[in-house]
mmCIF file of C-alpha atoms in Angstrom:
data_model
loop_
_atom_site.group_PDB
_atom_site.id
_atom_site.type_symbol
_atom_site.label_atom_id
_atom_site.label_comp_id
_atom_site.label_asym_id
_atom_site.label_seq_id
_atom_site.Cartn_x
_atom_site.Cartn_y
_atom_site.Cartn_z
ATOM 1 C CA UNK A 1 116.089 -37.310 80.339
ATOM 2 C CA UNK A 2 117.699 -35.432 77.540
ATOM 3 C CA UNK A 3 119.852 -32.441 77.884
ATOM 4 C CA UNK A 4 118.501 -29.217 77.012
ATOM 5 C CA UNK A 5 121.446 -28.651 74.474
ATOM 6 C CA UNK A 6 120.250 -31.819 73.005
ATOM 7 C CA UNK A 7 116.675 -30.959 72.736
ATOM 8 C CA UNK A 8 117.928 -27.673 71.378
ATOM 9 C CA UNK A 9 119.970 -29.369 68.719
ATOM 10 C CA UNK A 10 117.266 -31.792 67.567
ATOM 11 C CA UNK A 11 114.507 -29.582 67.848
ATOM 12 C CA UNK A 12 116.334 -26.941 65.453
ATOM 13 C CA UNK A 13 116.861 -29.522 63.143
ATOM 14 C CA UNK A 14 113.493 -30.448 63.069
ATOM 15 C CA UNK A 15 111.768 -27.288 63.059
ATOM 16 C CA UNK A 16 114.103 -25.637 60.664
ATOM 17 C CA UNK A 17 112.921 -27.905 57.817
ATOM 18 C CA UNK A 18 109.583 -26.799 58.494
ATOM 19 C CA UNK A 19 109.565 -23.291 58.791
ATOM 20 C CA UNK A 20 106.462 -21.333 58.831
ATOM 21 C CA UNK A 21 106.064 -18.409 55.625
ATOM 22 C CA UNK A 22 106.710 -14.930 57.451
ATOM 23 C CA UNK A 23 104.011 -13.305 58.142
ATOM 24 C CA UNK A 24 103.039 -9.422 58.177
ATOM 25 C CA UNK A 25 102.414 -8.367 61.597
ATOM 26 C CA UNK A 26 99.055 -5.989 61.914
ATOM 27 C CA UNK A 27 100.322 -2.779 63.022
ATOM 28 C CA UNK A 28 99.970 -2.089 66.848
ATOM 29 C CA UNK A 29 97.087 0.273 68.114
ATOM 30 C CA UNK A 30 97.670 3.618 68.476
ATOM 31 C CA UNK A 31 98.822 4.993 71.594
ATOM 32 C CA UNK A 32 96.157 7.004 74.435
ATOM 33 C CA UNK A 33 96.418 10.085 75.930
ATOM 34 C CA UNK A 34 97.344 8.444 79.081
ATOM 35 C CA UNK A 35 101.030 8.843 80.157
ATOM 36 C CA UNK A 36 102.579 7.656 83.672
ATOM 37 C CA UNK A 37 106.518 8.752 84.417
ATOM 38 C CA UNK A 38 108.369 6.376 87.127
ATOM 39 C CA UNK A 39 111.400 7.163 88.811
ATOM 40 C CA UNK A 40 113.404 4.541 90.281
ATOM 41 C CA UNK A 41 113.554 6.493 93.466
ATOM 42 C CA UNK A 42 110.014 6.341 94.207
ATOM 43 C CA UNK A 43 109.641 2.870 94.216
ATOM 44 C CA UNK A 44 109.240 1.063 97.613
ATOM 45 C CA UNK A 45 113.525 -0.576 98.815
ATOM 46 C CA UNK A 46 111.502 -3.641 98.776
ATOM 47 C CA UNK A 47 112.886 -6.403 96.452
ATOM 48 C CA UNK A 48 109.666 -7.347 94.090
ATOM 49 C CA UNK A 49 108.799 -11.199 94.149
ATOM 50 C CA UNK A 50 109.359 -11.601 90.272
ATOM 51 C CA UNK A 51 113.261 -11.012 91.190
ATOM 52 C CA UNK A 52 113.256 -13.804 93.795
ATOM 53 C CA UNK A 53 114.478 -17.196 91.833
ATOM 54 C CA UNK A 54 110.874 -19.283 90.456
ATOM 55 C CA UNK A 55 110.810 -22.886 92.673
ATOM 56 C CA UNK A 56 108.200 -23.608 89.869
ATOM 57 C CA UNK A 57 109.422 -21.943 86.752
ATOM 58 C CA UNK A 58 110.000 -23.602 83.670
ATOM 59 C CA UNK A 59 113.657 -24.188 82.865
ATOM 60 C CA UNK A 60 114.131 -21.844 79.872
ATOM 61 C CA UNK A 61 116.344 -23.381 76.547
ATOM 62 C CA UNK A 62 119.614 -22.036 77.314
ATOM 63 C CA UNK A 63 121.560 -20.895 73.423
ATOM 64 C CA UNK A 64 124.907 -21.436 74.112
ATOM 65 C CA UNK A 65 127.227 -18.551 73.518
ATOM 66 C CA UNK A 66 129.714 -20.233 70.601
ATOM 67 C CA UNK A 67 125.434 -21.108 68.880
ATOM 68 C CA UNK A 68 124.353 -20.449 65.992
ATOM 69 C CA UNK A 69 123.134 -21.267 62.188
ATOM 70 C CA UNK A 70 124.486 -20.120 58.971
ATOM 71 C CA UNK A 71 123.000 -17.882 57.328
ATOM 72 C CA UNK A 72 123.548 -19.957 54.034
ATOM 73 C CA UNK A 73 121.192 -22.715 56.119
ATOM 74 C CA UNK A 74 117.835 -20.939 55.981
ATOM 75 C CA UNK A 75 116.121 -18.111 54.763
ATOM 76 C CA UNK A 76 116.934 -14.213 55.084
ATOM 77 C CA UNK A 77 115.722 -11.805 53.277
ATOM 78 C CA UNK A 78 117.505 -10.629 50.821
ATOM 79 C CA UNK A 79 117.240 -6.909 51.714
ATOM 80 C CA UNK A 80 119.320 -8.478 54.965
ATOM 81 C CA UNK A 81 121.883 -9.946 52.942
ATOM 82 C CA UNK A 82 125.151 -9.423 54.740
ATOM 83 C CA UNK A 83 123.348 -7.398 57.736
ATOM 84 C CA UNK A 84 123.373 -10.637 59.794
ATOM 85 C CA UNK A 85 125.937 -12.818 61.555
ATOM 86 C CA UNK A 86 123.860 -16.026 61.915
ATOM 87 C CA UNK A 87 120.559 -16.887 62.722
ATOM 88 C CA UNK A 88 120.512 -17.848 66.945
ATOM 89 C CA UNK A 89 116.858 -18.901 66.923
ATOM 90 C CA UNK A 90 114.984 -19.908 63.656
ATOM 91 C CA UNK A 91 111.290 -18.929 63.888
ATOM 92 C CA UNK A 92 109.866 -22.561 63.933
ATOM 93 C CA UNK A 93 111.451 -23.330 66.868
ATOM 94 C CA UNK A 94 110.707 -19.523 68.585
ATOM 95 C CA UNK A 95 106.450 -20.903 67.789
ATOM 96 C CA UNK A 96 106.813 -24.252 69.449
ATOM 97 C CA UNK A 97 108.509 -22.877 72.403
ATOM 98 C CA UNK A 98 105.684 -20.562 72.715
ATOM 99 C CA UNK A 99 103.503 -22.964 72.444
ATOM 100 C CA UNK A 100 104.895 -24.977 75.241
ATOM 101 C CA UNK A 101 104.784 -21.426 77.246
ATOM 102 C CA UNK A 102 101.010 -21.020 76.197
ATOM 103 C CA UNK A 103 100.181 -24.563 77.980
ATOM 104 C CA UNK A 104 101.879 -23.569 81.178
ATOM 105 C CA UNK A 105 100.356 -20.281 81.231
ATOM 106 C CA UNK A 106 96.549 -21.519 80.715
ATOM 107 C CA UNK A 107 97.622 -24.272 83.734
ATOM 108 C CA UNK A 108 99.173 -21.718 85.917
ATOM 109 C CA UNK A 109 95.870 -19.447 85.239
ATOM 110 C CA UNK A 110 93.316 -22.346 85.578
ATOM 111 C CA UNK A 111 89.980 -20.602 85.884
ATOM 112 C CA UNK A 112 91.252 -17.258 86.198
ATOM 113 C CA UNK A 113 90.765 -14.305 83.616
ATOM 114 C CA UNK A 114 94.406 -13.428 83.190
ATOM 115 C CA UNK A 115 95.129 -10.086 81.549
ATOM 116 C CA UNK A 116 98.262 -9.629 78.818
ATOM 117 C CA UNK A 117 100.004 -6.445 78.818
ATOM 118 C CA UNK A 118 101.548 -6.513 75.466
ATOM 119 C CA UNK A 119 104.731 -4.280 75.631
ATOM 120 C CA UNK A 120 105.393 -2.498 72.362
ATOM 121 C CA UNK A 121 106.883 -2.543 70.127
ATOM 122 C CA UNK A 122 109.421 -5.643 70.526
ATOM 123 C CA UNK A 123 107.155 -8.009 72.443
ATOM 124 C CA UNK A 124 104.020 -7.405 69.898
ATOM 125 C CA UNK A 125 105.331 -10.451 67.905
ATOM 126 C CA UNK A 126 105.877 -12.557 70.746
ATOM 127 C CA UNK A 127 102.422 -11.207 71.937
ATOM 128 C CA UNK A 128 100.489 -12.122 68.783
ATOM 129 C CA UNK A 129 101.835 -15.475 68.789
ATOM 130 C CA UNK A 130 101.348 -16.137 72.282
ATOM 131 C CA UNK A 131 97.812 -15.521 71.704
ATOM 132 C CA UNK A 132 96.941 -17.772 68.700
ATOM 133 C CA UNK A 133 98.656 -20.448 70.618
ATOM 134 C CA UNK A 134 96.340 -19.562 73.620
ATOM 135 C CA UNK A 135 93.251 -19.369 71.638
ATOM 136 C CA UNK A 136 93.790 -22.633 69.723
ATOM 137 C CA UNK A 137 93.931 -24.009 73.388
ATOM 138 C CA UNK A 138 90.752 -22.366 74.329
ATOM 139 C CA UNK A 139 89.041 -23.742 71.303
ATOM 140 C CA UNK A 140 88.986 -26.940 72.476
ATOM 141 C CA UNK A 141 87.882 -26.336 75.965
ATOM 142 C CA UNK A 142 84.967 -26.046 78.041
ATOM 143 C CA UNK A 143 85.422 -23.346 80.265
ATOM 144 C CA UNK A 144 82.494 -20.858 81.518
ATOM 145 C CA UNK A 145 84.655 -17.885 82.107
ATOM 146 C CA UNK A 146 86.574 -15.667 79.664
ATOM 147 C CA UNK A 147 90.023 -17.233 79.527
ATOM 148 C CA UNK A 148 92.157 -13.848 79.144
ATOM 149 C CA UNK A 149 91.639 -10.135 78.189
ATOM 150 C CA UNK A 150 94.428 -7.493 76.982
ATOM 151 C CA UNK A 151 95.749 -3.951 76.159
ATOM 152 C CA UNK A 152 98.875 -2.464 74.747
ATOM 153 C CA UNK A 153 101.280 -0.395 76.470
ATOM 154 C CA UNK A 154 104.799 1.207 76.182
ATOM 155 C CA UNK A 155 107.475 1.149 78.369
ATOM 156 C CA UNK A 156 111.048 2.947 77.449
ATOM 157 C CA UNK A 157 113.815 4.707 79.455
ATOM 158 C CA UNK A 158 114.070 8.207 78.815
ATOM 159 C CA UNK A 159 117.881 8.701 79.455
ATOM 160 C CA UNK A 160 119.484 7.837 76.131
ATOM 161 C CA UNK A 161 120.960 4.282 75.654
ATOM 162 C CA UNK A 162 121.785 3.609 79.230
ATOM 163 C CA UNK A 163 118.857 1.933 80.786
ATOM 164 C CA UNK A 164 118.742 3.576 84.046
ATOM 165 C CA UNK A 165 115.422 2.809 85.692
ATOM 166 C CA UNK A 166 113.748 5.781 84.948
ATOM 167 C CA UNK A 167 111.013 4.478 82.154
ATOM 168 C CA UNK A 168 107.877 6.066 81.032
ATOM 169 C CA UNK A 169 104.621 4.393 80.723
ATOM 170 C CA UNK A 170 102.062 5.434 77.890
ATOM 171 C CA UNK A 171 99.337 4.141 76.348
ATOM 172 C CA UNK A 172 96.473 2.803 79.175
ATOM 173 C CA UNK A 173 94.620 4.243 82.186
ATOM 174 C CA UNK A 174 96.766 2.296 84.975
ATOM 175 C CA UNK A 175 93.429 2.586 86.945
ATOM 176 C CA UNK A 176 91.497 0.311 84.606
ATOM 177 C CA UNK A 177 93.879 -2.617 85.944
ATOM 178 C CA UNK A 178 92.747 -2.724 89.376
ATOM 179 C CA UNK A 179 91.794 -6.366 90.460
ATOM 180 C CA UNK A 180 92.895 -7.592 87.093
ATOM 181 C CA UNK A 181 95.682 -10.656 86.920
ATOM 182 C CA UNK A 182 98.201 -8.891 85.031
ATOM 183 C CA UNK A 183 100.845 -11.106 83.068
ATOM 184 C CA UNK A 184 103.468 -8.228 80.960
ATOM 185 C CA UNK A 185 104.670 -9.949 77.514
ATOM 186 C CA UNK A 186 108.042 -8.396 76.817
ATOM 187 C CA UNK A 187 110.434 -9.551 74.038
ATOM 188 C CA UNK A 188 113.680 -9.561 75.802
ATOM 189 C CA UNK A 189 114.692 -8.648 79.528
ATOM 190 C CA UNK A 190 118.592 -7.240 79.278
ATOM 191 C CA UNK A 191 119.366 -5.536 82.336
ATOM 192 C CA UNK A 192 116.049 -5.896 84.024
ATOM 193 C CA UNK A 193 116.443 -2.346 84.809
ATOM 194 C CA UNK A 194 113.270 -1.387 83.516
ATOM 195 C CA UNK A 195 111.165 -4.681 84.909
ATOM 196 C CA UNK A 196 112.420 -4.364 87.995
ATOM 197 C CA UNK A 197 110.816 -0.710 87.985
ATOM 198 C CA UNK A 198 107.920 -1.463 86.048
ATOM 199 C CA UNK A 199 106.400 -4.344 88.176
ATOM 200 C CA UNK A 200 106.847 -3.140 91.893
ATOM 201 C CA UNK A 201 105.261 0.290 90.400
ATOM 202 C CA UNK A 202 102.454 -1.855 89.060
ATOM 203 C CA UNK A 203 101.873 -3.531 92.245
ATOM 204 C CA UNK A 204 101.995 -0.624 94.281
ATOM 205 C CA UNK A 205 100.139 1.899 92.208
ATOM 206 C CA UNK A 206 97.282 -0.122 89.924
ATOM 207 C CA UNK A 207 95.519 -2.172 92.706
ATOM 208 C CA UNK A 208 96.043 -5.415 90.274
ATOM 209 C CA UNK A 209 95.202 -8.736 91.957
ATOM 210 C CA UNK A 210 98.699 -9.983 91.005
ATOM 211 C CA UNK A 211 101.345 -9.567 88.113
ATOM 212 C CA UNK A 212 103.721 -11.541 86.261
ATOM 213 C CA UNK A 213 106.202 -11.494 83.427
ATOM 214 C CA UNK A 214 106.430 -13.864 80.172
ATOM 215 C CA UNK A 215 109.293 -12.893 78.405
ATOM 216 C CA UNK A 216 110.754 -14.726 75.221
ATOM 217 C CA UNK A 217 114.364 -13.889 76.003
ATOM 218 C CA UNK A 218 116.756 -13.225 78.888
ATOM 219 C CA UNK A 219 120.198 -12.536 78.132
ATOM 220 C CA UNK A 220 122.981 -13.489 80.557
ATOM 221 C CA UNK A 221 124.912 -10.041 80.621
ATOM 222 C CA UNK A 222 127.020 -8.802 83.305
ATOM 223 C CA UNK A 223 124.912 -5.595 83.830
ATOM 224 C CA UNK A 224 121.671 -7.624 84.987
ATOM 225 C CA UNK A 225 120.390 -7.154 88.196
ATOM 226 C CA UNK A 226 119.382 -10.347 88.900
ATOM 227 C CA UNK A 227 115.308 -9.881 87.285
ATOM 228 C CA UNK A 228 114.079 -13.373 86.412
ATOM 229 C CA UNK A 229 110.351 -13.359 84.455
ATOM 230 C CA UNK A 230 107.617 -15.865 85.570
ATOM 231 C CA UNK A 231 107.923 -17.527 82.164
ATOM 232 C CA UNK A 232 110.715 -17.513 79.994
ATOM 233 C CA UNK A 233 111.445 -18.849 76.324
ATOM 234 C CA UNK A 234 115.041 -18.975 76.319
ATOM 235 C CA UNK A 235 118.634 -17.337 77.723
ATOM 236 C CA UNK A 236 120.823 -15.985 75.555
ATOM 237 C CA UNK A 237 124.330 -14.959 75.057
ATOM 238 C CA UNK A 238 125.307 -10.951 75.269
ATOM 239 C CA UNK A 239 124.811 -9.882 71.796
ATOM 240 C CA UNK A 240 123.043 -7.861 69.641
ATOM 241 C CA UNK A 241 120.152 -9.757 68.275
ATOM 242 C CA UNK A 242 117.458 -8.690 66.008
ATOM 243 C CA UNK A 243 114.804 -9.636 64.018
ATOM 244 C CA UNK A 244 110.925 -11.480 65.187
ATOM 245 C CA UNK A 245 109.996 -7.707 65.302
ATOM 246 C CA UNK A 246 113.445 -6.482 67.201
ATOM 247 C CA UNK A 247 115.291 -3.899 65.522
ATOM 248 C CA UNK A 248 118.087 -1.736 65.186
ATOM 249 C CA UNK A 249 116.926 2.117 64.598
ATOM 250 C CA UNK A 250 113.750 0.415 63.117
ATOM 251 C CA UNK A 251 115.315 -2.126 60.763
ATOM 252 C CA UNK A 252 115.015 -5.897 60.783
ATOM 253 C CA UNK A 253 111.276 -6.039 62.562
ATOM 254 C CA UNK A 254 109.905 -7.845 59.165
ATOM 255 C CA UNK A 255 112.397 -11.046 59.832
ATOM 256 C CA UNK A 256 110.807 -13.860 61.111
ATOM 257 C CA UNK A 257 114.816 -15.491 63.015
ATOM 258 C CA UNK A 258 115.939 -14.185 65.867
ATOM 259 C CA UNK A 259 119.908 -13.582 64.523
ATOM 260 C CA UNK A 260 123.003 -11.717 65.043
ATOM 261 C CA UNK A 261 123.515 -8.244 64.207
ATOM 262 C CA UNK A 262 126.472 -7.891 61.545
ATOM 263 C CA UNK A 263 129.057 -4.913 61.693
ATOM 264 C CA UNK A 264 127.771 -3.732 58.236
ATOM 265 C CA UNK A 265 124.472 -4.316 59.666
ATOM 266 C CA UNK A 266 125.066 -1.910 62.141
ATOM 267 C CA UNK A 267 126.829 0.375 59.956
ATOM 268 C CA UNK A 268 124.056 0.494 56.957
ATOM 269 C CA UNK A 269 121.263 0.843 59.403
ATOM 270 C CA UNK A 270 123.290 3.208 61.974
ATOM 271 C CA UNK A 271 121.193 6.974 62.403
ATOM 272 C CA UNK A 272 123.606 9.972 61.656
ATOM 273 C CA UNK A 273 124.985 11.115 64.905
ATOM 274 C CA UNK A 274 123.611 8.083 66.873
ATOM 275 C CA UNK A 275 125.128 6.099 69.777
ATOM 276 C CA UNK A 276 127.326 3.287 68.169
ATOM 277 C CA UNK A 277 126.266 -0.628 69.915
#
């Protein structure tokens, strides 16, 4: 069998030739009243089983850390010019790895309403795509039972840049979840600070028949503590990506690559008195 660093190489090639127009992303709902704080230290010692290592996970595509595309190679936006490095992951190749992630999902959830839990903003892209690729299975199927359901949350630390555990939850009735199979869509797991908060609160708290993570990216960074999602796009190297609706102070969200941050990126985009990357 192939390498994943060759099916990586050959399947950017590919793909790249055939990218997809961007598209503009519908805006995401607006938030509910409903508002749930979390502190790390009121969360049960006990290690949830999303951190334990998946026996039947899908290998994601690991992006080596030297990786990457010019920028000369495909399309930017020209209001980006000179804001990015490279591009790590064109966009036709983030949609058929989704696709691929789709399939296993619908398999994994075989007769079983699952419920998405779109995190916004960042995962809302990943989200939307997700679900035209699990629709489009759908369409072709014969099943008696609705296939999956879904609502929009928010989940952010509240102690500056430094993700500490502490997050905040807004945006649903955590009661409404009870007996539901809950799968979180999340655009990138850093740390896992925050997941590994989020989903042993979820499991303690909501009464949900199980929970999960899909996330599109994991980055290997020395400050992870050791969260793994269910289902997993692709690992990355520790840098500051952007871009498939991840920004920097709100920039970037419109480009449909996943790239690499520039300094003058950083510096055109940077607020006034802000924490430097």
């Amino acid at each position: 069998p192939r390498s994943e660093q060759a099916y990586l190489r050959q399947s950017c090639l590919h793909l790249a030739l055939r990218l997809p127009p961007l598209t503009q992303r519908a805006p995401p709902p607006r938030e509910t009243r409903h508002t749930t704080s979390i502190m790390a230290a009121n969360i049960s010692a006990e290690v949830p089983t999303t951190m334990d290592p998946k026996l039947d996970r899908e290998p994601p595509i690991e992006i080596p850390d030297d990786f990457g595309y010019s920028v000369e190679s495909l399309l930017i936006p020209s209001h980006y010019n000179g804001m990015v490095e490279s591009v790590m992951i064109p966009h036709g190749l983030i949609i058929d790895r989704i696709e691929r992630l789709a399939r296993k999902i619908r398999t994994d959830y075989d007769g079983v309403t699952v419920h998405l839990l779109c995190v916004l903003k960042g995962g809302s892209a990943f989200f939307q795509d997700i679900v035209e690729a699990l629709r489009a299975i759908h369409r072709l199927g014969n099943q008696s039972y609705i296939p999956f359901t879904f609502d929009f949350i928010r989940v952010k630390s509240y102690a500056g840049t430094q993700s500490t555990g502490n997050v905040q939850i807004t945006g649903i009735d955590m009661s409404t979840l009870a007996g539901k199979h809950c799968l979180l869509v999340e655009d990138i797991i850093d740390s896992g600070k925050t997941m590994s908060v989020l989903v042993p609160h979820i499991q303690q708290t909501a009464g949900v028949a199980s929970v999960k993570v899909a996330s599109l990216l994991e980055k290997r960074t020395p400050k992870s503590v050791g969260f793994k999602a269910d289902y997993c796009g692709f690992t990355i190297p520790d840098k500051f990506i952007v871009g498939y609706c991840m920004d920097y102070n709100e920039a970037f969200r419109d480009m449909g690559h996943i790239c690499v941050i520039s300094e003058d990126g950083i510096k055109e985009y940077a607020e006034e008195g802000g924490d430097e990357v």
